[in-house]
CSV table of C-alpha atoms and ligand atoms in Angstrom, one decimal:
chain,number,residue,atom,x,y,z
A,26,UNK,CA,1.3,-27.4,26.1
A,27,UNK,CA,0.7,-27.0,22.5
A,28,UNK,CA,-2.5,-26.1,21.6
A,29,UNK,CA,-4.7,-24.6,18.1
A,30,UNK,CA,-4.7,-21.0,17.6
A,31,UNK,CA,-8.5,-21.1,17.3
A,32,UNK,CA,-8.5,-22.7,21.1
A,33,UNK,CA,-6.4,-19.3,21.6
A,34,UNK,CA,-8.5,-17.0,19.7
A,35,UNK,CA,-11.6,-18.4,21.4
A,36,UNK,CA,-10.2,-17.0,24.4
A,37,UNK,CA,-9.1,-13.8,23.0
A,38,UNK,CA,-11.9,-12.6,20.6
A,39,UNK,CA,-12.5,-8.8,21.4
A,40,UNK,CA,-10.6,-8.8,24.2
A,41,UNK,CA,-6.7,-8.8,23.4
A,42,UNK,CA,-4.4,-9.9,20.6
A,43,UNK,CA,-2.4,-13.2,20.9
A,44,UNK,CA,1.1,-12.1,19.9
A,45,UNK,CA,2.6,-14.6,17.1
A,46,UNK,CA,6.4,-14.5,17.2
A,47,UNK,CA,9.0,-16.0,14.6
A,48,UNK,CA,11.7,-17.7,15.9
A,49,UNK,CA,15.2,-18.9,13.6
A,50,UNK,CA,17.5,-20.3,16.3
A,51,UNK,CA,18.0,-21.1,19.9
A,52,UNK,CA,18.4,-17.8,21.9
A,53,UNK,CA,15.4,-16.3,20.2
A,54,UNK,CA,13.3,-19.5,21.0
A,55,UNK,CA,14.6,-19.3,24.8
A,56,UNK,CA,14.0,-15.6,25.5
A,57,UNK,CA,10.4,-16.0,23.8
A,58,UNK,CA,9.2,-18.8,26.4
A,59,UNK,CA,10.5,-16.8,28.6
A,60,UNK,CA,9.3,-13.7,27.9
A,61,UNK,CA,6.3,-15.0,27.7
A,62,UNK,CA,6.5,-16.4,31.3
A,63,UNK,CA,7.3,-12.8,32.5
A,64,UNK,CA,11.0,-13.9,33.5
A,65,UNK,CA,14.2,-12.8,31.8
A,66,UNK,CA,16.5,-15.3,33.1
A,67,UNK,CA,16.4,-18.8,34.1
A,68,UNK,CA,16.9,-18.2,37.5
A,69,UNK,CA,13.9,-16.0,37.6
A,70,UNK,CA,10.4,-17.2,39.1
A,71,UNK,CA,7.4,-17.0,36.2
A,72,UNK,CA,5.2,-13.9,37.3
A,73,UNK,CA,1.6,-14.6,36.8
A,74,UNK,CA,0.8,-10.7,35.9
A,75,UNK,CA,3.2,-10.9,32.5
A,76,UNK,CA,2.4,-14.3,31.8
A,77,UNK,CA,0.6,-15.0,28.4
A,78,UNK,CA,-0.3,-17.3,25.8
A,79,UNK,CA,1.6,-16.8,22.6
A,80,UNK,CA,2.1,-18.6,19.1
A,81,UNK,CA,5.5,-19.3,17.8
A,82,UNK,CA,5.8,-19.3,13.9
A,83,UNK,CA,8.1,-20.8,11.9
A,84,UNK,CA,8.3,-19.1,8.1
A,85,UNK,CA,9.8,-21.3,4.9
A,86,UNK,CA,13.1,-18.8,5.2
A,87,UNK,CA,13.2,-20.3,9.1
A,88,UNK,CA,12.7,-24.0,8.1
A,89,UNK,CA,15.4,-24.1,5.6
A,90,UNK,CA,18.0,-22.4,7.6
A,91,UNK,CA,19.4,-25.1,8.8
A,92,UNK,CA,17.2,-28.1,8.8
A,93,UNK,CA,13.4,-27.4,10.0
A,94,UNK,CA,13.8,-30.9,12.3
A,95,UNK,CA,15.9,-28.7,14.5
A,96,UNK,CA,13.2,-25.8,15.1
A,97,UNK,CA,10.7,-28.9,15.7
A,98,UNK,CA,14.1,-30.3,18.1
A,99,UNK,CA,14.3,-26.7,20.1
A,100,UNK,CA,10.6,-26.4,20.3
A,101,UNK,CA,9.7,-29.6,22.0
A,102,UNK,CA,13.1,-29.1,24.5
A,103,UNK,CA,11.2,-25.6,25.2
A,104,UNK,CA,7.7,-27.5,25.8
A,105,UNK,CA,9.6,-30.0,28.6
A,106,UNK,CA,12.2,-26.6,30.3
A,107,UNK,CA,8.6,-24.7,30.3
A,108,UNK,CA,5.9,-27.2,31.3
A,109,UNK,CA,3.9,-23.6,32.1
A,110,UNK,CA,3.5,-22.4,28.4
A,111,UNK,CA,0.6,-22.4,26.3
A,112,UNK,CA,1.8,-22.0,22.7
A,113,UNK,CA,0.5,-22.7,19.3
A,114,UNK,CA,3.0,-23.9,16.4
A,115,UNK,CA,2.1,-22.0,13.0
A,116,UNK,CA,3.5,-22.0,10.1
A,117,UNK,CA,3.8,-18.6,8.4
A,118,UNK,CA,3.0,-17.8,4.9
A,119,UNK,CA,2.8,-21.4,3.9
A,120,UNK,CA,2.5,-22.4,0.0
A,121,UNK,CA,-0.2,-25.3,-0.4
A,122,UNK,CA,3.1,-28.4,-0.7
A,123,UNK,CA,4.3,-26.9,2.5
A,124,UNK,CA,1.5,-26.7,4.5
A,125,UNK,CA,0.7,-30.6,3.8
A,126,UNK,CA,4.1,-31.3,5.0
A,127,UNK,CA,3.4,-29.3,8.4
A,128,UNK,CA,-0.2,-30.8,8.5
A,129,UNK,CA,1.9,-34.3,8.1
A,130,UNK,CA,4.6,-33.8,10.4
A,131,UNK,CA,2.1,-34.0,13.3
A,132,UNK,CA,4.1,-31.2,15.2
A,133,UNK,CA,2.4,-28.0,14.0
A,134,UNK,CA,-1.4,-27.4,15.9
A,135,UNK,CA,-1.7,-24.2,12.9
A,136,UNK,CA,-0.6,-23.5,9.5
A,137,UNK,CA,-1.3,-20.6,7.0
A,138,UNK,CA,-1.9,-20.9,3.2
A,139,UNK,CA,-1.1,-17.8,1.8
A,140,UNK,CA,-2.4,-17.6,-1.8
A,141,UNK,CA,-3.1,-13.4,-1.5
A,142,UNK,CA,-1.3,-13.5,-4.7
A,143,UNK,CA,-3.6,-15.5,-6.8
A,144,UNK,CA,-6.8,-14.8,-8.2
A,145,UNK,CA,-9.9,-14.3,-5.7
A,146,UNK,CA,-11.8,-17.5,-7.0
A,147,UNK,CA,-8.1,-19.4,-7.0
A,148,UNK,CA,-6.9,-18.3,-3.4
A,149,UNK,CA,-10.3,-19.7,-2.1
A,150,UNK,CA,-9.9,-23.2,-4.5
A,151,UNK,CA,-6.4,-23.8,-2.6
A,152,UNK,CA,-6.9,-22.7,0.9
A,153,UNK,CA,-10.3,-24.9,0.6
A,154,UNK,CA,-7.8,-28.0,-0.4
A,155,UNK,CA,-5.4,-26.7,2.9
A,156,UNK,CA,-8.7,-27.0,4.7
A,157,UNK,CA,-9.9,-30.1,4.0
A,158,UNK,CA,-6.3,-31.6,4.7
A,159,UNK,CA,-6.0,-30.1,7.9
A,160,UNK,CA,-9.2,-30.0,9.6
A,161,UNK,CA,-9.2,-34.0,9.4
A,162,UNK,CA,-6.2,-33.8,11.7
A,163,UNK,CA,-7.7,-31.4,14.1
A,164,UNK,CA,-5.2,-28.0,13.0
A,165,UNK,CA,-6.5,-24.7,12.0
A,166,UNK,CA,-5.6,-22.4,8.8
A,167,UNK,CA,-5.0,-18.9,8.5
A,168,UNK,CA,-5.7,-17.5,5.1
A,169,UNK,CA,-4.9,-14.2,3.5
A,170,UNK,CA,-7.2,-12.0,1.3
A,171,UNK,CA,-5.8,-8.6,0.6
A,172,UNK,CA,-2.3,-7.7,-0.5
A,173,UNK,CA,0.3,-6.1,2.0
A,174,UNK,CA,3.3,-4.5,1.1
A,175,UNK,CA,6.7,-4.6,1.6
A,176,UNK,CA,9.1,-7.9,1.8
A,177,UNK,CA,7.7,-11.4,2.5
A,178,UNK,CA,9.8,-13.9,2.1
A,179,UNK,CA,10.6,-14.2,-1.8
A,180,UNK,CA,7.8,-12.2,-2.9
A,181,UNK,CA,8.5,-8.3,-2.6
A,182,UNK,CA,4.8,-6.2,-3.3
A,183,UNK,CA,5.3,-2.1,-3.6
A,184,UNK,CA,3.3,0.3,-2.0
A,185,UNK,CA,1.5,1.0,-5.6
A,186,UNK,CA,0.3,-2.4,-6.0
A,187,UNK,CA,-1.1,-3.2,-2.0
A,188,UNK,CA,-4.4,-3.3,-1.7
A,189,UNK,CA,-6.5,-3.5,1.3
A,190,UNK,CA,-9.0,-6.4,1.8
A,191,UNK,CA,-12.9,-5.8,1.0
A,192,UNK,CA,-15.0,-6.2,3.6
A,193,UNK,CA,-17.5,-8.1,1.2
A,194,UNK,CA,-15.0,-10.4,-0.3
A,195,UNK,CA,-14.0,-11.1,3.0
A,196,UNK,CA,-17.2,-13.1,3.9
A,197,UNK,CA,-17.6,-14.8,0.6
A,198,UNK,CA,-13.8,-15.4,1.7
A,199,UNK,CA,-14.3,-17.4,4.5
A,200,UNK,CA,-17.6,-18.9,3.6
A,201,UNK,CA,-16.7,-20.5,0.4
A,202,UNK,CA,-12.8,-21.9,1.7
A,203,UNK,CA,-13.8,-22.7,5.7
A,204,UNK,CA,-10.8,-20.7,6.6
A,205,UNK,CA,-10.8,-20.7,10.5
A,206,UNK,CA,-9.0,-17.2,10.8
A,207,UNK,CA,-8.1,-14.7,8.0
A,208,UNK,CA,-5.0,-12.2,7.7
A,209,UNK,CA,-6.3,-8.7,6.5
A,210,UNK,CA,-4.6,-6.0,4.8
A,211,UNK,CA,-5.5,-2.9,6.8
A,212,UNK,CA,-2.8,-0.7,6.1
A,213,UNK,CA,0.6,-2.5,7.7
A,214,UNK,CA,3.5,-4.0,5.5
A,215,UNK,CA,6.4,-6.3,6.4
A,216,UNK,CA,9.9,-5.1,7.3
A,217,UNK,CA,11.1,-2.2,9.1
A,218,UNK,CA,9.4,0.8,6.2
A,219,UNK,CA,5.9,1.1,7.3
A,220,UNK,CA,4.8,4.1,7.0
A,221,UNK,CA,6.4,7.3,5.4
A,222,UNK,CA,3.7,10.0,7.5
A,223,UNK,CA,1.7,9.4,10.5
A,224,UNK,CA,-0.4,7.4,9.0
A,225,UNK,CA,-1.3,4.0,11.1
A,226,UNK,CA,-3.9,1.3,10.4
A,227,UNK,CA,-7.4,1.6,9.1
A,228,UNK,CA,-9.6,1.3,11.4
A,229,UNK,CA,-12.7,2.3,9.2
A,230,UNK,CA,-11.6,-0.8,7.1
A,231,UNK,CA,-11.1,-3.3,10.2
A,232,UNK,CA,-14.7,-1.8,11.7
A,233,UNK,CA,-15.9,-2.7,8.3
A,234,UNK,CA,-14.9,-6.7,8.0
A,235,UNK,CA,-15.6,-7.5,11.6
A,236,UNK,CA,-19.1,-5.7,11.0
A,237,UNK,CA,-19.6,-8.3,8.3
A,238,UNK,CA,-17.5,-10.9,10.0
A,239,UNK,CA,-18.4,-10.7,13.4
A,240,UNK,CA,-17.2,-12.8,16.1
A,241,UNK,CA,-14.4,-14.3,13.4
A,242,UNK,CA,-10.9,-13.9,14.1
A,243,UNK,CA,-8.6,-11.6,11.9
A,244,UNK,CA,-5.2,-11.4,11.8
A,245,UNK,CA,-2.8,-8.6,11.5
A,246,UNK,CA,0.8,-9.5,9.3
A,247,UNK,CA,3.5,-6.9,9.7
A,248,UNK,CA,2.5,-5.8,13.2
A,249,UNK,CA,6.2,-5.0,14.3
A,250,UNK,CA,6.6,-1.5,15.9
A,251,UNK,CA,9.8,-0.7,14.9
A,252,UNK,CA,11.2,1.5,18.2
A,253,UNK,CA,13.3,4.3,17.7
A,254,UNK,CA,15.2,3.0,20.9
A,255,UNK,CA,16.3,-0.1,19.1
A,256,UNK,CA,16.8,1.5,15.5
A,257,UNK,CA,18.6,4.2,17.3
A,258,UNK,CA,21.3,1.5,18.9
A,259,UNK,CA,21.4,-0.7,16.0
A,260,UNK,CA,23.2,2.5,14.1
A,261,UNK,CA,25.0,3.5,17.0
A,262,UNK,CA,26.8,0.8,17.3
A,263,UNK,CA,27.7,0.4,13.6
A,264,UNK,CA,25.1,-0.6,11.6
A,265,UNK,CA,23.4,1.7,8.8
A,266,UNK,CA,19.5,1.4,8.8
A,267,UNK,CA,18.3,4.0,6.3
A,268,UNK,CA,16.1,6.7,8.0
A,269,UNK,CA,12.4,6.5,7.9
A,270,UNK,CA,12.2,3.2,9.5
A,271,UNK,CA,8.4,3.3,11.6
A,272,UNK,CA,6.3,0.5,12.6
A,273,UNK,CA,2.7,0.1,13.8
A,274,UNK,CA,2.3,2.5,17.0
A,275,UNK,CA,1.8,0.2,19.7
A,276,UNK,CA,-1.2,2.3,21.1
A,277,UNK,CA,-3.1,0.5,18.2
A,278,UNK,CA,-3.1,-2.8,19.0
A,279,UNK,CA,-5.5,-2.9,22.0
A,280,UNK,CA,-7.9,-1.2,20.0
A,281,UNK,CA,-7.7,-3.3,16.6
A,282,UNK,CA,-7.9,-5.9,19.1
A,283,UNK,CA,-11.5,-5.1,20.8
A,284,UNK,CA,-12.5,-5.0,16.4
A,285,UNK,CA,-11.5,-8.8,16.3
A,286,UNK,CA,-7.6,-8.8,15.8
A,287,UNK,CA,-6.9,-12.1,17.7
A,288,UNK,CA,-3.2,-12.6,16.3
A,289,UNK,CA,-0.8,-10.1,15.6
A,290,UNK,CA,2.5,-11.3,14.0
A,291,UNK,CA,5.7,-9.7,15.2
A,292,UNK,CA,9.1,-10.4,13.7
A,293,UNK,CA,11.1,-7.4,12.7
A,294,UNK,CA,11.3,-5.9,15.9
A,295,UNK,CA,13.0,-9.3,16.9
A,296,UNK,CA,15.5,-8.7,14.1
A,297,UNK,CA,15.8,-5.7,15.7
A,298,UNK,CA,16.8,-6.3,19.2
A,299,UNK,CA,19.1,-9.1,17.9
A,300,UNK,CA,20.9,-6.7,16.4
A,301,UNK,CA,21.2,-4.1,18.6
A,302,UNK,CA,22.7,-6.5,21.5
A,303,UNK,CA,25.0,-8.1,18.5
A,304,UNK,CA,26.2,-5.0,17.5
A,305,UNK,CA,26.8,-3.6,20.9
A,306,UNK,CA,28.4,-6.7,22.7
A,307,UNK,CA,31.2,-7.0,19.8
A,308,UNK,CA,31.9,-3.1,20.2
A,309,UNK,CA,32.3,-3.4,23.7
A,310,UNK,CA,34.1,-6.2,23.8
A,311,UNK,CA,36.6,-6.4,20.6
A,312,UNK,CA,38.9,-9.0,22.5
A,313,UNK,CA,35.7,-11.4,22.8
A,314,UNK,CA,34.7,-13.9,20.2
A,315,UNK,CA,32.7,-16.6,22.2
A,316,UNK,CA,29.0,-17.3,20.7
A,317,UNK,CA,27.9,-17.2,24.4
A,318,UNK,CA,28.8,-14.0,25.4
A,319,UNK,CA,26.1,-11.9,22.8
A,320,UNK,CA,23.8,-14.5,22.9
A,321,UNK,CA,22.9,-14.1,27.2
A,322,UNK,CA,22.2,-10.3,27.4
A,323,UNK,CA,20.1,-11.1,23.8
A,324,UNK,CA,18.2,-13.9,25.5
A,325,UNK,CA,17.4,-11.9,28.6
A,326,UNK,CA,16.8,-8.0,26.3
A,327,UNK,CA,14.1,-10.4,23.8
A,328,UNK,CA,12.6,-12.1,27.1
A,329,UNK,CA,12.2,-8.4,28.6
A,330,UNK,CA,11.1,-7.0,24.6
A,331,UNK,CA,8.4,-9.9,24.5
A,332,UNK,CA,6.9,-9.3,28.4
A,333,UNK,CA,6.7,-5.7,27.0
A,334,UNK,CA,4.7,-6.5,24.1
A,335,UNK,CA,2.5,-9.0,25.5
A,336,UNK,CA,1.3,-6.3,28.1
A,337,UNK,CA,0.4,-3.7,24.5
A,338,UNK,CA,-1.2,-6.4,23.4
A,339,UNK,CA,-3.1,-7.3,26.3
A,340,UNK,CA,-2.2,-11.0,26.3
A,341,UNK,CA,0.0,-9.9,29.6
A,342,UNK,CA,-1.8,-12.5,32.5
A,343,UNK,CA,-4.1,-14.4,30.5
A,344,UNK,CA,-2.1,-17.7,30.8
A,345,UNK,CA,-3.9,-19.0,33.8
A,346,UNK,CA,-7.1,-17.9,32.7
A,347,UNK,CA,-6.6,-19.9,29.2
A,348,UNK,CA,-5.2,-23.1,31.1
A,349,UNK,CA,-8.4,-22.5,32.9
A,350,UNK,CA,-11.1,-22.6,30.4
A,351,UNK,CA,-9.4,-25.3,28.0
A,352,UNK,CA,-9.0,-27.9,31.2
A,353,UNK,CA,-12.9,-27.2,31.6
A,354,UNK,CA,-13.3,-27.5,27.5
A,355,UNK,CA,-11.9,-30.8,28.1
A,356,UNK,CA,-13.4,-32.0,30.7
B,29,G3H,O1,6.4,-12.3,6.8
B,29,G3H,C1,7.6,-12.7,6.8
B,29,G3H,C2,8.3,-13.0,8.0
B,29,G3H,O2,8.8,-11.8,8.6
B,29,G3H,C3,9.3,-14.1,7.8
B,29,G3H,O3,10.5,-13.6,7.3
B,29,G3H,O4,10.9,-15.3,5.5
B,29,G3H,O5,12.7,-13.8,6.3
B,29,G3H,O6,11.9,-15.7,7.7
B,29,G3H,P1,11.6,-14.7,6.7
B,30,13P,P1,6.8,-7.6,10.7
B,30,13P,O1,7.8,-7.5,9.6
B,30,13P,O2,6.1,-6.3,10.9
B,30,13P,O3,7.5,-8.1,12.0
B,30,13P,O4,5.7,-8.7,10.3
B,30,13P,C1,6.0,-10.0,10.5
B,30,13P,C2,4.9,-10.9,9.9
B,30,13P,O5,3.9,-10.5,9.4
B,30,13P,C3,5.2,-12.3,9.8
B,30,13P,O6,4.3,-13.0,9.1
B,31,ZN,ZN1,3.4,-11.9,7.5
């Protein structure tokens, strides 16, 4: 069932985060709605306890791939295989012409505007143009206020020149452009270089906007973890990530999600565990050379990786509860 992340982060406020995942092709989009079922396989049974609600996001790279009418093909197959799931469809880091064309499509229940680059006065003009657009068809926008570093999609920002979000701002923010959730910068980045020291998120600064912004869902961009384990395989098997790769400790979320982080967007570590299983099954197997034969262990390893992080993030057996309380919404 495809629902609006703000029916999700109704659910979720101050309790756990609702993991967003980005998906490019088929075995990613099949261990996901798996994963998020609690089973690996196909053959396995759905296990209430790891079940959770989840968003899938689809980023401009991810629609022009191949086609974007084969994510919207893959995800609706997924919505009949897994009658159980409960899943928003976002659109990440959307510019303003792209967003209309999700809000148009009439397949995607969320989309994000993300003017973080522009001007304070001209990121709230646009996103309050998304806004209007959207909220006539009943689908819900993520802004951003704040700059994060690292690589996002064709837009790199340096570490010099990220800046977290202002607490104040933040309100005016959301009251002057309707937002209905806003991504914060709170010390995270995008890719695999997170941090150089021990240094994790800023809790002072999340404590801050939700102390101003209370009961209003924030978001959390760049959330991946990066594990050693994976990192570690990846160059074992060949590849050559540069040292210092870190992510966001996992031991964080929980917390950043009892200050209001209702979505938490994960997509390196993906990149990650695709890799790693890539990497290995063609090392092992040098005589092999079917698509099939990677793309089965990576289907089940992502389904396990996605139970995992669903239980960090708290989401891990919420799924009946949500089905729960938006049948009684309904009724
Ligand atoms: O924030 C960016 C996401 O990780 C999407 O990356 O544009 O390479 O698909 P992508
Ligand atoms: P990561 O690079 O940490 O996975 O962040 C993904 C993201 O923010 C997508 O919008
Ligand atoms: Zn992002």
């Amino acid at each position: 069932m495809i629902v609006t992340t703000k029916e999700l982060f109704d659910q979720a406020y101050g309790r756990y985060a609702v993991g967003a995942y980005n998906i490019n092709n088929l075995e990613q989009t099949v261990g996901l709605f798996r994963g998020n079922l609690g089973k690996a396989t196909n053959e396995d049974r759905a296990d209430p306890a790891a079940s959770a609600p989840f968003i899938i996001q689809i980023s401009r790279g991810a629609r022009g791939y191949t086609d974007k009418r084969f994510l919207e093909a893959m995800i609706r197959a997924a919505e009949e295989v897994f009658p159980e799931a409960i899943f928003a469809v976002h659109l990440d880091h959307g510019t303003e012409e792209v967003c209309y064309d999700c809000i148009e499509s009439g397949f995607y229940s969320s989309v994000m505007i993300d003017a973080s680059h522009e001007s304070f006065d001209e990121n709230i003009e646009i996103t309050r143009r998304v806004v209007e657009r959207a909220h006539e068809r009943g689908i819900s926008v993520e802004a951003e206020l704040g700059m994060l570093g690292g690589v996002e999609e064709d837009i790199a920002v340096s570490a010099d020149h990220a800046c977290l979000t202002d607490p104040d701002q933040a309100v005016e923010f959301v009251e002057r452009s309707g937002c209905d959730s806003l991504a914060v910068a709170i010390g995270t980045s995008h890719g695999a270089y997170k941090f150089t020291g021990k240094q994790g998120l800023h809790f002072d600064r999340i404590t801050a906007i939700q102390k101003r912004l209370p009961n209003y869902p924030l978001v959390m961009h760049g959330s991946s973890s990066v594990p050693k384990e994976w990192v570690d395989r990846i160059n074992k098997s060949g590849g050559k990530l540069p040292g210092g790769a870190s992510g966001v400790p996992e031991d964080q979320y929980l917390p950043a999600a009892k200050l209001g982080v209702c979505k938490v967007n994960i997509d390196t570590d993906g990149r990650l565990v695709w890799c790693a299983v890539y990497r290995e099954t063609f090392r092992d197997k040098p005589e092999d050379f079917d698509p099939r034969t990677p793309g089965k262990p990576f289907m089940k390893a992502y389904a396990q990786y996605i139970t995992h992080k669903n239980k960090m993030l708290g989401s891990a057996g919420q799924l009946e509860r949500v089905r729960q309380a938006l049948l009684t919404a309904k009724v």
